[in-house]
Coordinates of C-alpha atoms and ligand atoms in Angstrom, one line a residue:
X4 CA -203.4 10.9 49.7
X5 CA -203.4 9.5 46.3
X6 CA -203.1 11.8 43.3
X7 CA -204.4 10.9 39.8
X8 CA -205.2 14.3 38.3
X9 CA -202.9 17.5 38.0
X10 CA -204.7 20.6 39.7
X11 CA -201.4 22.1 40.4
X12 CA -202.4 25.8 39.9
X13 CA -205.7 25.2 39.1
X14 CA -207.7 27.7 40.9
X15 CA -211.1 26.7 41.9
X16 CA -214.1 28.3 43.9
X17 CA -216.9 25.9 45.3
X18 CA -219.8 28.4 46.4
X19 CA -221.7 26.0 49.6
X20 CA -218.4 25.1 50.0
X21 CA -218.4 25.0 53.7
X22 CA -219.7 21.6 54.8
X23 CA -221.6 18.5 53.1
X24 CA -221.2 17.4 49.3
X25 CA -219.4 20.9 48.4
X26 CA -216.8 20.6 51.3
X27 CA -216.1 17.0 50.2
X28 CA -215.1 18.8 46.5
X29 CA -213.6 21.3 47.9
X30 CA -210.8 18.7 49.9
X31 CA -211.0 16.8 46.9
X32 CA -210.0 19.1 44.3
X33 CA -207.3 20.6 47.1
X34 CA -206.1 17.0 47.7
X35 CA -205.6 16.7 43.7
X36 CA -203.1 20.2 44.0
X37 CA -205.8 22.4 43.2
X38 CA -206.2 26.2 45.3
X39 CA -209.3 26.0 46.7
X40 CA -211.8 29.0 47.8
X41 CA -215.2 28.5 49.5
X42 CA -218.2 30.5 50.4
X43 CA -221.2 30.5 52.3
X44 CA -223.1 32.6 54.4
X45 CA -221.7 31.8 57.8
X46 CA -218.1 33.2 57.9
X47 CA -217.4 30.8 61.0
X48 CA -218.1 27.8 58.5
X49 CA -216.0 29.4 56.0
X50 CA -213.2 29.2 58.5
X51 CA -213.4 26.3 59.9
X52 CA -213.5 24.8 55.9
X53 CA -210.5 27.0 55.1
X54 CA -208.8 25.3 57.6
X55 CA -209.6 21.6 56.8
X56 CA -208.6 22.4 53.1
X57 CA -205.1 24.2 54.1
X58 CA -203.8 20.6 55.1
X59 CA -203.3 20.0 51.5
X60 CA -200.6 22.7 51.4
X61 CA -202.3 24.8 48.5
X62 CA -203.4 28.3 48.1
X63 CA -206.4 28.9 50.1
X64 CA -209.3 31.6 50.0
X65 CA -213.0 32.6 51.4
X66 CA -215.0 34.4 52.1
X67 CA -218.6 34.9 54.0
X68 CA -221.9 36.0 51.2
X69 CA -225.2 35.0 51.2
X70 CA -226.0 34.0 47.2
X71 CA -229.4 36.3 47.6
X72 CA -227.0 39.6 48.2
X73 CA -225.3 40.6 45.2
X74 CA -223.2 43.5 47.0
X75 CA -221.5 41.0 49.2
X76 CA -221.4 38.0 46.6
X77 CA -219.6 40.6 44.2
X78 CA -216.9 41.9 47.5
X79 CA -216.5 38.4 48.1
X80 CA -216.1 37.4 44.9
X81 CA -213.5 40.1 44.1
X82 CA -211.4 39.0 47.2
X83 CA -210.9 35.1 45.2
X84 CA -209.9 37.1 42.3
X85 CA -207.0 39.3 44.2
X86 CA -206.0 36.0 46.0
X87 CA -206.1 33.5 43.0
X88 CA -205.8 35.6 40.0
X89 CA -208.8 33.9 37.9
X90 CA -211.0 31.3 38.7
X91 CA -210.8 27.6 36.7
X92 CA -213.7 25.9 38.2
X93 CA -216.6 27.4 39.6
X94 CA -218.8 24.8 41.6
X95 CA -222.5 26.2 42.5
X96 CA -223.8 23.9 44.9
X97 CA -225.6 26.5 47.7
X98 CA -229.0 25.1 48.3
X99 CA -231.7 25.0 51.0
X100 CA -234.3 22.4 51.7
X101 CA -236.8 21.6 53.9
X102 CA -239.7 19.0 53.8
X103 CA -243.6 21.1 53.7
X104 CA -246.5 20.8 51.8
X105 CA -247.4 23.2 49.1
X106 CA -251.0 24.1 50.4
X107 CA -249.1 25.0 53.9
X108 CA -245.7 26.6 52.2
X109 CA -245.7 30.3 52.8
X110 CA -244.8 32.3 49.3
X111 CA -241.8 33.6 51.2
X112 CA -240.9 29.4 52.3
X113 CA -241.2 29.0 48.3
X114 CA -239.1 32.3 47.6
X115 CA -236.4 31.6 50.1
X116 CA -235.7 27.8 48.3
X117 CA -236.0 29.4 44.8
X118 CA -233.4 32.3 45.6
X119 CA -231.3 30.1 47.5
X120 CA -230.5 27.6 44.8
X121 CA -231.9 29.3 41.6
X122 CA -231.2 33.0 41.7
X123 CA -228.4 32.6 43.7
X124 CA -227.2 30.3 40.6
X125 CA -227.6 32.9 38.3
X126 CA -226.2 35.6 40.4
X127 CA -223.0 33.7 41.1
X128 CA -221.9 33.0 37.6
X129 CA -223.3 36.5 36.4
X130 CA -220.9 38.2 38.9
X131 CA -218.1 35.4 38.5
X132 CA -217.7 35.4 35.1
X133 CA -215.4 38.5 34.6
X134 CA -213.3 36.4 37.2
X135 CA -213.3 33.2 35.2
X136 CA -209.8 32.1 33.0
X137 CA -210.1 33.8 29.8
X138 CA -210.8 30.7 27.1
X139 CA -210.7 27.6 29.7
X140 CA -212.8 28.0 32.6
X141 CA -215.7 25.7 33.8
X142 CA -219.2 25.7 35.5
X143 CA -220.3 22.9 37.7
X144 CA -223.8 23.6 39.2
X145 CA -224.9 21.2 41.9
X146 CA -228.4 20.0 41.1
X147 CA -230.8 16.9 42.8
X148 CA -233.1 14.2 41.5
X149 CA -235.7 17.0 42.5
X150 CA -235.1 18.9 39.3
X151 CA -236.9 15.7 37.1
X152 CA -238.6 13.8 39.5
X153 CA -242.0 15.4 41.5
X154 CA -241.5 15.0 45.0
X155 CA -244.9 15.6 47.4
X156 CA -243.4 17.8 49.9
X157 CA -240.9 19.4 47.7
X158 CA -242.6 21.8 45.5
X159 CA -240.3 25.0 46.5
X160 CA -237.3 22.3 45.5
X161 CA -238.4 20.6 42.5
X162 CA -238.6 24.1 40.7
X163 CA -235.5 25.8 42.1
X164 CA -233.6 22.5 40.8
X165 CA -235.9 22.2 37.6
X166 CA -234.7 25.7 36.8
X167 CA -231.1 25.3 37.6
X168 CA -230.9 22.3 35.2
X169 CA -232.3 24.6 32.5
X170 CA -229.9 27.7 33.7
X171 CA -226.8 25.1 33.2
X172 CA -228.1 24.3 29.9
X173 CA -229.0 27.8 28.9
X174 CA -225.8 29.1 30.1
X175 CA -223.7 26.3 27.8
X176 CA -225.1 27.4 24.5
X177 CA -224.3 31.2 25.4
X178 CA -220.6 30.8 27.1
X179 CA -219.7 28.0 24.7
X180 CA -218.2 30.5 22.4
X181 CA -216.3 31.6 25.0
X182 CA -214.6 27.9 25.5
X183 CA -216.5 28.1 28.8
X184 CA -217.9 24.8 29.6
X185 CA -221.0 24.4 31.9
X186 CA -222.2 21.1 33.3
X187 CA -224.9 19.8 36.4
X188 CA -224.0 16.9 38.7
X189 CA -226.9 15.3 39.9
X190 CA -225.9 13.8 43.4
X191 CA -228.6 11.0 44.8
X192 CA -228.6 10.2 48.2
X193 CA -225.3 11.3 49.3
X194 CA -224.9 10.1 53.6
X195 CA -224.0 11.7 56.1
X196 CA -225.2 15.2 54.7
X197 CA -227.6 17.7 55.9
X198 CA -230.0 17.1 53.0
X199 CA -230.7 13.4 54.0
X200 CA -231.2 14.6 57.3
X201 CA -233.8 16.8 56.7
X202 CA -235.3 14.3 54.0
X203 CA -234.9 11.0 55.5
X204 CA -235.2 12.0 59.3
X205 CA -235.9 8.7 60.8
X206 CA -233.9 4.9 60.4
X207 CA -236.8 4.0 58.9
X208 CA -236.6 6.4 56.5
X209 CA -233.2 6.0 55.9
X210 CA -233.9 2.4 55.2
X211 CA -236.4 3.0 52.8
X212 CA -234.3 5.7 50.6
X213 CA -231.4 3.3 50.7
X214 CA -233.3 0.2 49.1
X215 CA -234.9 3.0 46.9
X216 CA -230.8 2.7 44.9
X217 CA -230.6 0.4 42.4
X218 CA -227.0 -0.3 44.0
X219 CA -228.9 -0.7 47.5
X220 CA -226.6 2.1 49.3
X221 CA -226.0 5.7 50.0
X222 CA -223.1 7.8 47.9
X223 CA -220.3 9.1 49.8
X224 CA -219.3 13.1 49.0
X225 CA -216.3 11.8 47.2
X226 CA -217.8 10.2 44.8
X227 CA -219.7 13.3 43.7
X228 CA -216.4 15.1 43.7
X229 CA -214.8 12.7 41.5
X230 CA -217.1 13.6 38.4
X231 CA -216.9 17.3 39.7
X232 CA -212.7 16.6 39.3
X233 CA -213.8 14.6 36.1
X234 CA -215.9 17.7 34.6
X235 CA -212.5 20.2 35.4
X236 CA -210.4 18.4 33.6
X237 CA -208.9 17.6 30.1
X238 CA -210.5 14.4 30.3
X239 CA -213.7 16.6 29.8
X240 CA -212.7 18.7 27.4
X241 CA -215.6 18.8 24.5
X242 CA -218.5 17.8 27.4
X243 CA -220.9 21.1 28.3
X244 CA -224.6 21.2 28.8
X245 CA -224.5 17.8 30.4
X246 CA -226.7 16.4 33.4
X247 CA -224.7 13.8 35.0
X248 CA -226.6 11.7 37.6
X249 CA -224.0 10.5 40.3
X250 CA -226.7 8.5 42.4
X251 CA -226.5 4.3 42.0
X252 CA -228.7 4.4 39.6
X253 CA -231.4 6.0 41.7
X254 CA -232.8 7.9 38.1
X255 CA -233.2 5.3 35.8
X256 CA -234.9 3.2 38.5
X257 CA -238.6 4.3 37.6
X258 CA -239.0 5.8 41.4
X259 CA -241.4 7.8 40.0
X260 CA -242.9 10.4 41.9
X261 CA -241.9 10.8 45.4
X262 CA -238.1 9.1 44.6
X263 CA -239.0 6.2 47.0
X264 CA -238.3 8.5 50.2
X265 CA -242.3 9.0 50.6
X266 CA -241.6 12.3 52.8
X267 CA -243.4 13.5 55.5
X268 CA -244.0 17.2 56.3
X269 CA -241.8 18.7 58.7
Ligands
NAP311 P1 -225.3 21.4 53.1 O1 -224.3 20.7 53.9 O2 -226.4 22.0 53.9 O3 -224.6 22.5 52.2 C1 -225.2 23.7 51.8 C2 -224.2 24.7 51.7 O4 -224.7 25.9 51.1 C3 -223.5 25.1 53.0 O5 -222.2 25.4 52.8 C4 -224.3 26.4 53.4 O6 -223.5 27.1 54.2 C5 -224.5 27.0 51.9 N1 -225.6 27.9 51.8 C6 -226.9 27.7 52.1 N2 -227.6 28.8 51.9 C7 -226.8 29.7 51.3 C8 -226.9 31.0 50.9 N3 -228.1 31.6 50.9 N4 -225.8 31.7 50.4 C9 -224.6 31.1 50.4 N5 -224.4 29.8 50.8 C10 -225.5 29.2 51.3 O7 -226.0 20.5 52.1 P2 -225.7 19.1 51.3 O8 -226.8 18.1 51.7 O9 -224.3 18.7 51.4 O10 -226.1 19.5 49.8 C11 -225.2 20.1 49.0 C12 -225.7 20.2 47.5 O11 -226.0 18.9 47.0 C13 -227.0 21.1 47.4 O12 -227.0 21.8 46.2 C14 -228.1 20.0 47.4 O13 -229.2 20.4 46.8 C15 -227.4 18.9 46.6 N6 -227.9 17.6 46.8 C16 -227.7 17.0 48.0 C17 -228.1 15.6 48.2 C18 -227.9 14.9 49.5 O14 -228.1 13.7 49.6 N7 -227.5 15.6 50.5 C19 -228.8 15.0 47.1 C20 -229.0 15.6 45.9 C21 -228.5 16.9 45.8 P3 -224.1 28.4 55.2 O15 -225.1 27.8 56.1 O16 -222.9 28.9 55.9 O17 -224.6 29.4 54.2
COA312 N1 -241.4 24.4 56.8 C1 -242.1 25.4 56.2 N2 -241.6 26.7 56.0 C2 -240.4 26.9 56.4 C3 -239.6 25.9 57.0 C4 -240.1 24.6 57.2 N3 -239.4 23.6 57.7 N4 -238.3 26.4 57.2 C5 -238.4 27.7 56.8 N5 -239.6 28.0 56.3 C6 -240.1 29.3 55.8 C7 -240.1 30.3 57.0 O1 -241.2 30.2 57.8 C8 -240.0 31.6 56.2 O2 -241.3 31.9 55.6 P1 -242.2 33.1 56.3 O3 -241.4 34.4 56.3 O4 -243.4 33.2 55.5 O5 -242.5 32.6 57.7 C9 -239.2 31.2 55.0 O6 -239.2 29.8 54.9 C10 -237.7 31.7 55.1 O7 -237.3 31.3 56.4 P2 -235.9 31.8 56.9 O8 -235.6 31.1 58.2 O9 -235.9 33.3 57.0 O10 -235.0 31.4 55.8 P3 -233.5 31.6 55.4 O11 -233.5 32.2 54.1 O12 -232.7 32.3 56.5 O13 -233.0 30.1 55.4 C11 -233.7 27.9 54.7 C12 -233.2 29.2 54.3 C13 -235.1 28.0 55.2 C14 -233.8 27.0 53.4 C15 -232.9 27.2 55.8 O14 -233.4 25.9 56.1 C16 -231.4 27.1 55.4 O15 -230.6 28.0 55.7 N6 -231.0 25.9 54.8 C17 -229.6 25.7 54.4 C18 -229.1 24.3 54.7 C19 -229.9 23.3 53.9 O16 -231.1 23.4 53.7 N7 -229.2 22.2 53.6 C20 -229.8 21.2 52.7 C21 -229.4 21.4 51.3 S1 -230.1 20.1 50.3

């Protein structure tokens, strides 16, 4: 374990905390000293990620909400704030995805996507902001490359992430004055993860989303925790309402529509 920033009672709350990208910054920021809650809706998951981020010796806390029900996201929610006190960093990283084309996407497909990751954004930090450190808290809200580039097969995604890239923005100017800063991480293609699974299915496809990086390889859930441990800290201080791309590269490549991965519907 190496340390290079001090979380020591720095209490942070990574919503989709329970596997992929969000696990990884959960164990990250609990490896760096930090207590460390997590949520999502399977209260199994929650466990079994409670337990992998205990190792670290820190304060620990979960609890099991689906982002679309505001009665359970506000019990759960209340159940960090008795464990923790307040809440330092809140990560919003809950999504869902699945590849289908828009003229055979269901409105209630499209809704499910756009509550998952956009209202259940917005529901999150409404409810968790009572619970945030007076004066010095944070936002991080997990987007994807979805949010600026138009992906065939991704309609339902590209505007739930479109919107939470405006929501972070939005939500910067009004909590400013409150010293609260709010920030996006745009992850690329991050391996190992459930969302390259269900977007790059095949080798092949795998192949072709890896040569679609600038730096020619996949990102590794660490490395979108360290910005996430980057946005927390001092080192961040007077940065809010930024969009930071953590991807190789993979935006400024001109991939243009589709992002390289030329999907298939599922
Ligand atoms: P993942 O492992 O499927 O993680 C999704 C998390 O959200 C899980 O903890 C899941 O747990 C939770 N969740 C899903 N629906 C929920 C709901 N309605 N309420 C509460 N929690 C919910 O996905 P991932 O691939 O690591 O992606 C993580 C984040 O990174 C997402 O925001 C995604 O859009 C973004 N991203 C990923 C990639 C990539 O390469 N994978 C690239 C760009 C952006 P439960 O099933 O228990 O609810
Ligand atoms: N293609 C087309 N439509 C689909 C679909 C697919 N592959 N998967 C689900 N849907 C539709 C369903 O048919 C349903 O619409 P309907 O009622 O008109 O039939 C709607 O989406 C909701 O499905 P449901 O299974 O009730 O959704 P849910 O809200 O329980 O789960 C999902 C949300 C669909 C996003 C699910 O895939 C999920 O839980 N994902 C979380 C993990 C994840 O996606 N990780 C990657 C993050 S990048």
């Amino acid at each position: 374990m190496s340390r290079w920033l001090n979380f020591d009672n720095h209490n942070v709350l990574v919503v989709g905390g329970t596997s992929g990208i969000n696990l990884g910054i959960a164990e990250a920021f609990a490896e760096q000293g930090a207590n460390v809650a997590v949520a999502s809706r399977s209260q199994e998951k929650v466990d079994a990620a409670i337990a992998r981020i205990a190792v670290f010796g820190n304060r620990t806390a979960g609890f099991a909400a689906d982002v679309r029900d505001v009665a359970a996201l506000e019990t759960g929610l209340a159940t960090v704030a008795e464990a923790f006190g307040t809440i330092d960093t809140l990560v919003v990283g809950q999504a869902g995805n699945f590849p289908a084309a828009a003229m055979q996407l269901s409105p209630n497909g499209f809704k499910s996507v756009v509550d998952i990751d956009l209202l259940g954004s917005f529901n999150t930090v409404r409810l968790a902001h009572r619970h945030l450190t007076p004066g010095s808290a944070n936002i991080i809200a997990i987007s994807a490359p979805q949010a600026f580039i138009p992906m065939a097969y991704q309609v339902h995604v590209c505007a739930a992430k479109a919107g939470v890239e405006m929501l972070t923005r939005v939500l910067a100017l009004e909590l400013g004055p409150e010293n609260i800063r709010v920030n996006a991480i745009v992850p690329g293609p991050i391996d190992g993860t459930e969302g390259m699974v269900r977007l790059a299915p095949t080798p092949e496809a795998r192949e072709r989303a890896r040569q679609s990086v600038p730096m020619k390889r996949y990102g590794t859930p660490r490395e979108v925790a360290d910005c996430a441990m980057f946005l927390a800290s001092p080192l961040a201080a007077y940065i809010s309402g930024a969009i930071i791309p953590v991807d190789g590269g993979w935006s400024v490549a001109g991939a243009g529509a589709g992002g390289g991965l030329d999907l298939q519907a599922s």
